[in-house]
């Protein structure tokens, strides 16, 4: 166990369930997961969270530089326990780095860096995003059978929290985009009204005029409309 205060599994699971997505973002949830895992799973000295999506794999949260370095070594080599765990949603247990034959080069780097055993738990999150919870230990055979089972259970709770956080962030982003689109539409309609009043033209003709100004000035249509609305408001002031 790391030198942080240990945490009872039930307490850790409860904390994962109590995360308020209105008070933290997706990155904050991942950091919470990594921190809780370090305190909950016996044998874990450092923990990281790997996410794998369309852009490849990256470490989204980590509790120490050792965990980050060993993750990134796997990404550079294109292979390793965290990548297998994420891709296949399985548990990969490296009991002793000095005896590891599946990824000998990476294991050698791990030993040189001070890690002698590891545990990677697959985290199914979303259709387009998978992940792994990676636990590293400075001594060999640090994760006994009970610790492996606990880590897998922790991973189940963490995957739910992470998935919910991801969905919440996605919905918030979508809502923000919709609000921005509605504001853009409103200002464009205002600008069309101003042009229609000034040039005695139709709505379609007013939009064509706006679009041409936008193209010729290499500015966004919304920005052109906003400038026109602002100019009209200034002119109307006494």
Tab-separated table of C-alpha atoms in Angstrom:
chain	number	residue	atom	x	y	z
A	1	UNK	CA	0.000	0.000	0.000
A	2	UNK	CA	1.151	3.513	-0.695
A	3	UNK	CA	1.993	5.894	2.127
A	4	UNK	CA	-1.458	7.580	1.978
A	5	UNK	CA	-4.153	6.728	4.515
A	6	UNK	CA	-5.837	3.430	3.561
A	7	UNK	CA	-9.554	3.425	2.847
A	8	UNK	CA	-12.122	0.693	3.454
A	9	UNK	CA	-13.557	-0.625	0.159
A	10	UNK	CA	-17.142	0.168	1.178
A	11	UNK	CA	-16.156	3.761	1.891
A	12	UNK	CA	-14.365	4.068	-1.466
A	13	UNK	CA	-17.333	2.631	-3.359
A	14	UNK	CA	-19.662	5.028	-1.564
A	15	UNK	CA	-17.435	7.970	-2.488
A	16	UNK	CA	-17.483	6.924	-6.136
A	17	UNK	CA	-21.264	6.824	-6.005
A	18	UNK	CA	-21.499	10.253	-4.385
A	19	UNK	CA	-19.506	12.150	-7.004
A	20	UNK	CA	-21.485	15.211	-8.100
A	21	UNK	CA	-20.907	15.886	-11.752
A	22	UNK	CA	-22.154	19.447	-11.332
A	23	UNK	CA	-19.174	20.139	-9.079
A	24	UNK	CA	-16.366	18.517	-11.086
A	25	UNK	CA	-15.508	17.752	-14.698
A	26	UNK	CA	-14.538	14.451	-16.327
A	27	UNK	CA	-10.862	15.029	-15.564
A	28	UNK	CA	-11.706	15.609	-11.917
A	29	UNK	CA	-13.626	12.330	-11.754
A	30	UNK	CA	-10.650	10.443	-13.197
A	31	UNK	CA	-8.305	12.010	-10.645
A	32	UNK	CA	-10.717	11.002	-7.888
A	33	UNK	CA	-10.767	7.428	-9.201
A	34	UNK	CA	-6.969	7.190	-9.269
A	35	UNK	CA	-6.619	8.643	-5.784
A	36	UNK	CA	-9.252	6.363	-4.267
A	37	UNK	CA	-7.735	3.282	-5.905
A	38	UNK	CA	-4.341	4.061	-4.389
A	39	UNK	CA	-5.925	4.177	-0.939
A	40	UNK	CA	-8.196	1.171	-1.415
A	41	UNK	CA	-6.281	-1.644	-3.149
A	42	UNK	CA	-3.583	-3.268	-0.976
A	43	UNK	CA	-0.192	-3.227	-2.674
A	44	UNK	CA	-0.809	-0.229	-4.939
A	45	UNK	CA	1.933	2.391	-4.711
A	46	UNK	CA	0.909	4.446	-7.737
A	47	UNK	CA	-2.176	4.376	-9.951
A	48	UNK	CA	-3.061	5.707	-13.385
A	49	UNK	CA	-6.065	5.715	-15.697
A	50	UNK	CA	-5.552	4.973	-19.380
A	51	UNK	CA	-8.149	6.054	-21.930
A	52	UNK	CA	-8.165	4.718	-25.480
A	53	UNK	CA	-10.219	6.436	-28.171
A	54	UNK	CA	-10.070	7.418	-31.809
A	55	UNK	CA	-6.952	9.484	-31.162
A	56	UNK	CA	-5.077	6.610	-29.520
A	57	UNK	CA	-4.159	5.956	-25.896
A	58	UNK	CA	-3.234	8.492	-23.250
A	59	UNK	CA	-2.971	8.707	-19.480
A	60	UNK	CA	-5.882	10.814	-18.264
A	61	UNK	CA	-5.028	10.699	-14.540
A	62	UNK	CA	-2.121	9.493	-12.415
A	63	UNK	CA	-0.935	9.658	-8.830
A	64	UNK	CA	2.810	9.640	-9.491
A	65	UNK	CA	5.452	10.073	-12.163
A	66	UNK	CA	6.359	6.368	-12.107
A	67	UNK	CA	2.847	5.370	-13.203
A	68	UNK	CA	2.831	7.998	-15.947
A	69	UNK	CA	6.244	6.949	-17.258
A	70	UNK	CA	5.318	3.260	-17.421
A	71	UNK	CA	2.047	4.046	-19.186
A	72	UNK	CA	3.754	6.223	-21.765
A	73	UNK	CA	6.414	3.572	-22.390
A	74	UNK	CA	3.602	1.209	-23.408
A	75	UNK	CA	2.062	3.773	-25.752
A	76	UNK	CA	5.427	4.340	-27.409
A	77	UNK	CA	5.979	0.607	-27.883
A	78	UNK	CA	2.378	0.000	-28.935
A	79	UNK	CA	1.989	-2.863	-26.500
A	80	UNK	CA	1.752	-3.612	-22.811
A	81	UNK	CA	-0.639	-4.718	-20.074
A	82	UNK	CA	-2.709	-1.522	-19.893
A	83	UNK	CA	-3.368	-1.567	-23.648
A	84	UNK	CA	-4.416	-5.223	-23.589
A	85	UNK	CA	-6.633	-4.660	-20.549
A	86	UNK	CA	-8.339	-1.698	-22.211
A	87	UNK	CA	-8.797	-3.402	-25.573
A	88	UNK	CA	-10.138	-6.714	-24.301
A	89	UNK	CA	-11.746	-5.557	-21.029
A	90	UNK	CA	-9.712	-8.061	-19.035
A	91	UNK	CA	-7.419	-8.067	-16.014
A	92	UNK	CA	-3.694	-8.292	-16.701
A	93	UNK	CA	-1.542	-9.176	-13.701
A	94	UNK	CA	2.241	-8.902	-13.916
A	95	UNK	CA	3.380	-10.709	-10.773
A	96	UNK	CA	7.124	-10.133	-11.189
A	97	UNK	CA	8.591	-7.761	-13.760
A	98	UNK	CA	11.922	-9.597	-13.772
A	99	UNK	CA	10.180	-12.768	-14.948
A	100	UNK	CA	7.761	-11.121	-17.400
A	101	UNK	CA	8.078	-12.629	-20.902
A	102	UNK	CA	5.082	-11.080	-22.703
A	103	UNK	CA	6.548	-7.572	-22.773
A	104	UNK	CA	10.216	-8.027	-21.824
A	105	UNK	CA	11.418	-4.622	-23.034
A	106	UNK	CA	8.719	-2.751	-21.140
A	107	UNK	CA	9.208	-4.915	-18.053
A	108	UNK	CA	12.911	-4.128	-18.123
A	109	UNK	CA	12.120	-0.418	-18.203
A	110	UNK	CA	9.715	-0.894	-15.295
A	111	UNK	CA	12.344	-2.598	-13.165
A	112	UNK	CA	14.880	0.100	-13.971
A	113	UNK	CA	12.314	2.726	-12.927
A	114	UNK	CA	11.562	0.944	-9.649
A	115	UNK	CA	8.338	-0.981	-10.397
A	116	UNK	CA	8.306	-4.734	-9.834
A	117	UNK	CA	4.660	-5.731	-10.292
A	118	UNK	CA	1.497	-4.301	-11.797
A	119	UNK	CA	-2.195	-4.840	-12.244
A	120	UNK	CA	-4.313	-3.449	-15.104
A	121	UNK	CA	-8.098	-3.649	-14.975
A	122	UNK	CA	-10.149	-3.118	-18.133
A	123	UNK	CA	-12.763	-0.360	-17.876
A	124	UNK	CA	-15.623	-0.576	-20.393
A	125	UNK	CA	-16.936	2.961	-20.639
A	126	UNK	CA	-18.462	3.900	-23.961
A	127	UNK	CA	-18.772	2.638	-27.527
A	128	UNK	CA	-15.942	4.895	-28.669
A	129	UNK	CA	-13.864	5.011	-25.477
A	130	UNK	CA	-12.280	2.206	-23.462
A	131	UNK	CA	-9.858	2.400	-20.591
A	132	UNK	CA	-7.809	0.673	-17.950
A	133	UNK	CA	-7.107	1.243	-14.294
A	134	UNK	CA	-3.376	0.619	-13.770
A	135	UNK	CA	-1.871	-0.145	-10.377
A	136	UNK	CA	1.898	-0.266	-9.938
A	137	UNK	CA	3.905	-1.613	-7.007
A	138	UNK	CA	7.549	-1.219	-6.074
A	139	UNK	CA	7.848	-4.827	-4.904
A	140	UNK	CA	7.157	-8.097	-6.734
A	141	UNK	CA	3.978	-10.088	-6.080
A	142	UNK	CA	2.375	-7.076	-4.390
A	143	UNK	CA	-1.153	-7.954	-5.493
A	144	UNK	CA	-2.472	-11.101	-3.878
A	145	UNK	CA	-5.692	-12.813	-4.965
A	146	UNK	CA	-7.834	-10.742	-2.594
A	147	UNK	CA	-6.313	-7.519	-3.897
A	148	UNK	CA	-6.950	-8.537	-7.510
A	149	UNK	CA	-10.604	-9.286	-6.745
A	150	UNK	CA	-10.945	-5.986	-4.908
A	151	UNK	CA	-9.312	-4.080	-7.771
A	152	UNK	CA	-11.750	-5.647	-10.246
A	153	UNK	CA	-14.725	-4.678	-8.075
A	154	UNK	CA	-13.306	-1.172	-7.700
A	155	UNK	CA	-12.932	-1.060	-11.491
A	156	UNK	CA	-16.626	-1.878	-11.930
A	157	UNK	CA	-17.645	1.011	-9.668
A	158	UNK	CA	-15.101	3.330	-11.296
A	159	UNK	CA	-16.303	2.460	-14.811
A	160	UNK	CA	-19.868	3.444	-13.873
A	161	UNK	CA	-18.716	6.753	-12.391
A	162	UNK	CA	-16.489	7.496	-15.379
A	163	UNK	CA	-19.176	6.592	-17.914
A	164	UNK	CA	-21.740	8.776	-16.170
A	165	UNK	CA	-19.247	11.642	-16.007
A	166	UNK	CA	-18.435	11.248	-19.705
A	167	UNK	CA	-22.126	11.260	-20.635
A	168	UNK	CA	-22.790	14.268	-18.394
A	169	UNK	CA	-19.934	16.240	-19.948
A	170	UNK	CA	-21.178	15.287	-23.420
A	171	UNK	CA	-24.698	16.457	-22.619
A	172	UNK	CA	-23.432	19.714	-21.116
A	173	UNK	CA	-21.292	20.367	-24.182
A	174	UNK	CA	-24.227	19.602	-26.473
A	175	UNK	CA	-26.469	21.977	-24.506
A	176	UNK	CA	-23.823	24.711	-24.705
A	177	UNK	CA	-23.528	24.226	-28.461
A	178	UNK	CA	-27.296	24.389	-28.831
A	179	UNK	CA	-27.449	27.600	-26.782
A	180	UNK	CA	-24.693	29.115	-28.892
A	181	UNK	CA	-26.518	28.077	-32.078
A	182	UNK	CA	-29.749	29.633	-30.827
A	183	UNK	CA	-27.947	32.890	-30.003
A	184	UNK	CA	-26.315	32.896	-33.433
A	185	UNK	CA	-29.636	32.327	-35.113
A	186	UNK	CA	-31.245	35.140	-33.113
A	187	UNK	CA	-28.577	37.717	-34.001
A	188	UNK	CA	-28.643	36.665	-37.659
A	189	UNK	CA	-32.423	37.115	-37.737
A	190	UNK	CA	-31.980	40.579	-36.190
A	191	UNK	CA	-29.406	41.509	-38.812
A	192	UNK	CA	-31.692	40.273	-41.598
A	193	UNK	CA	-34.470	42.466	-40.218
A	194	UNK	CA	-32.202	45.500	-40.244
A	195	UNK	CA	-31.135	44.872	-43.860
A	196	UNK	CA	-34.743	44.268	-44.921
A	197	UNK	CA	-35.741	47.596	-43.359
A	198	UNK	CA	-32.840	49.503	-44.915
A	199	UNK	CA	-32.971	47.998	-48.409
A	200	UNK	CA	-36.645	47.070	-48.663
A	201	UNK	CA	-35.736	43.500	-49.619
A	202	UNK	CA	-36.977	40.012	-48.741
A	203	UNK	CA	-35.620	37.791	-45.965
A	204	UNK	CA	-33.827	35.571	-48.496
A	205	UNK	CA	-32.237	38.579	-50.166
A	206	UNK	CA	-31.142	39.939	-46.778
A	207	UNK	CA	-29.496	36.608	-45.921
A	208	UNK	CA	-27.716	36.566	-49.278
A	209	UNK	CA	-26.321	40.025	-48.538
A	210	UNK	CA	-25.089	38.896	-45.120
A	211	UNK	CA	-23.503	35.765	-46.600
A	212	UNK	CA	-21.709	37.792	-49.276
A	213	UNK	CA	-20.296	40.223	-46.685
A	214	UNK	CA	-19.175	37.250	-44.610
A	215	UNK	CA	-17.421	35.663	-47.585
A	216	UNK	CA	-15.785	38.842	-48.813
A	217	UNK	CA	-14.509	39.834	-45.354
A	218	UNK	CA	-13.538	36.281	-44.364
A	219	UNK	CA	-15.543	36.598	-41.151
A	220	UNK	CA	-18.089	34.280	-39.609
A	221	UNK	CA	-21.673	35.000	-40.538
A	222	UNK	CA	-22.615	35.398	-36.871
A	223	UNK	CA	-19.825	37.973	-36.339
A	224	UNK	CA	-20.958	39.982	-39.364
A	225	UNK	CA	-24.545	39.904	-38.089
A	226	UNK	CA	-23.505	40.890	-34.549
A	227	UNK	CA	-21.505	43.841	-35.867
A	228	UNK	CA	-24.464	45.010	-37.930
A	229	UNK	CA	-26.842	44.727	-34.956
A	230	UNK	CA	-24.375	46.610	-32.734
A	231	UNK	CA	-24.002	49.382	-35.355
A	232	UNK	CA	-27.764	49.734	-35.652
A	233	UNK	CA	-28.124	49.930	-31.872
A	234	UNK	CA	-25.518	52.718	-31.753
A	235	UNK	CA	-27.273	54.686	-34.481
A	236	UNK	CA	-30.611	54.450	-32.674
A	237	UNK	CA	-29.215	55.869	-29.454
A	238	UNK	CA	-30.172	59.535	-28.761
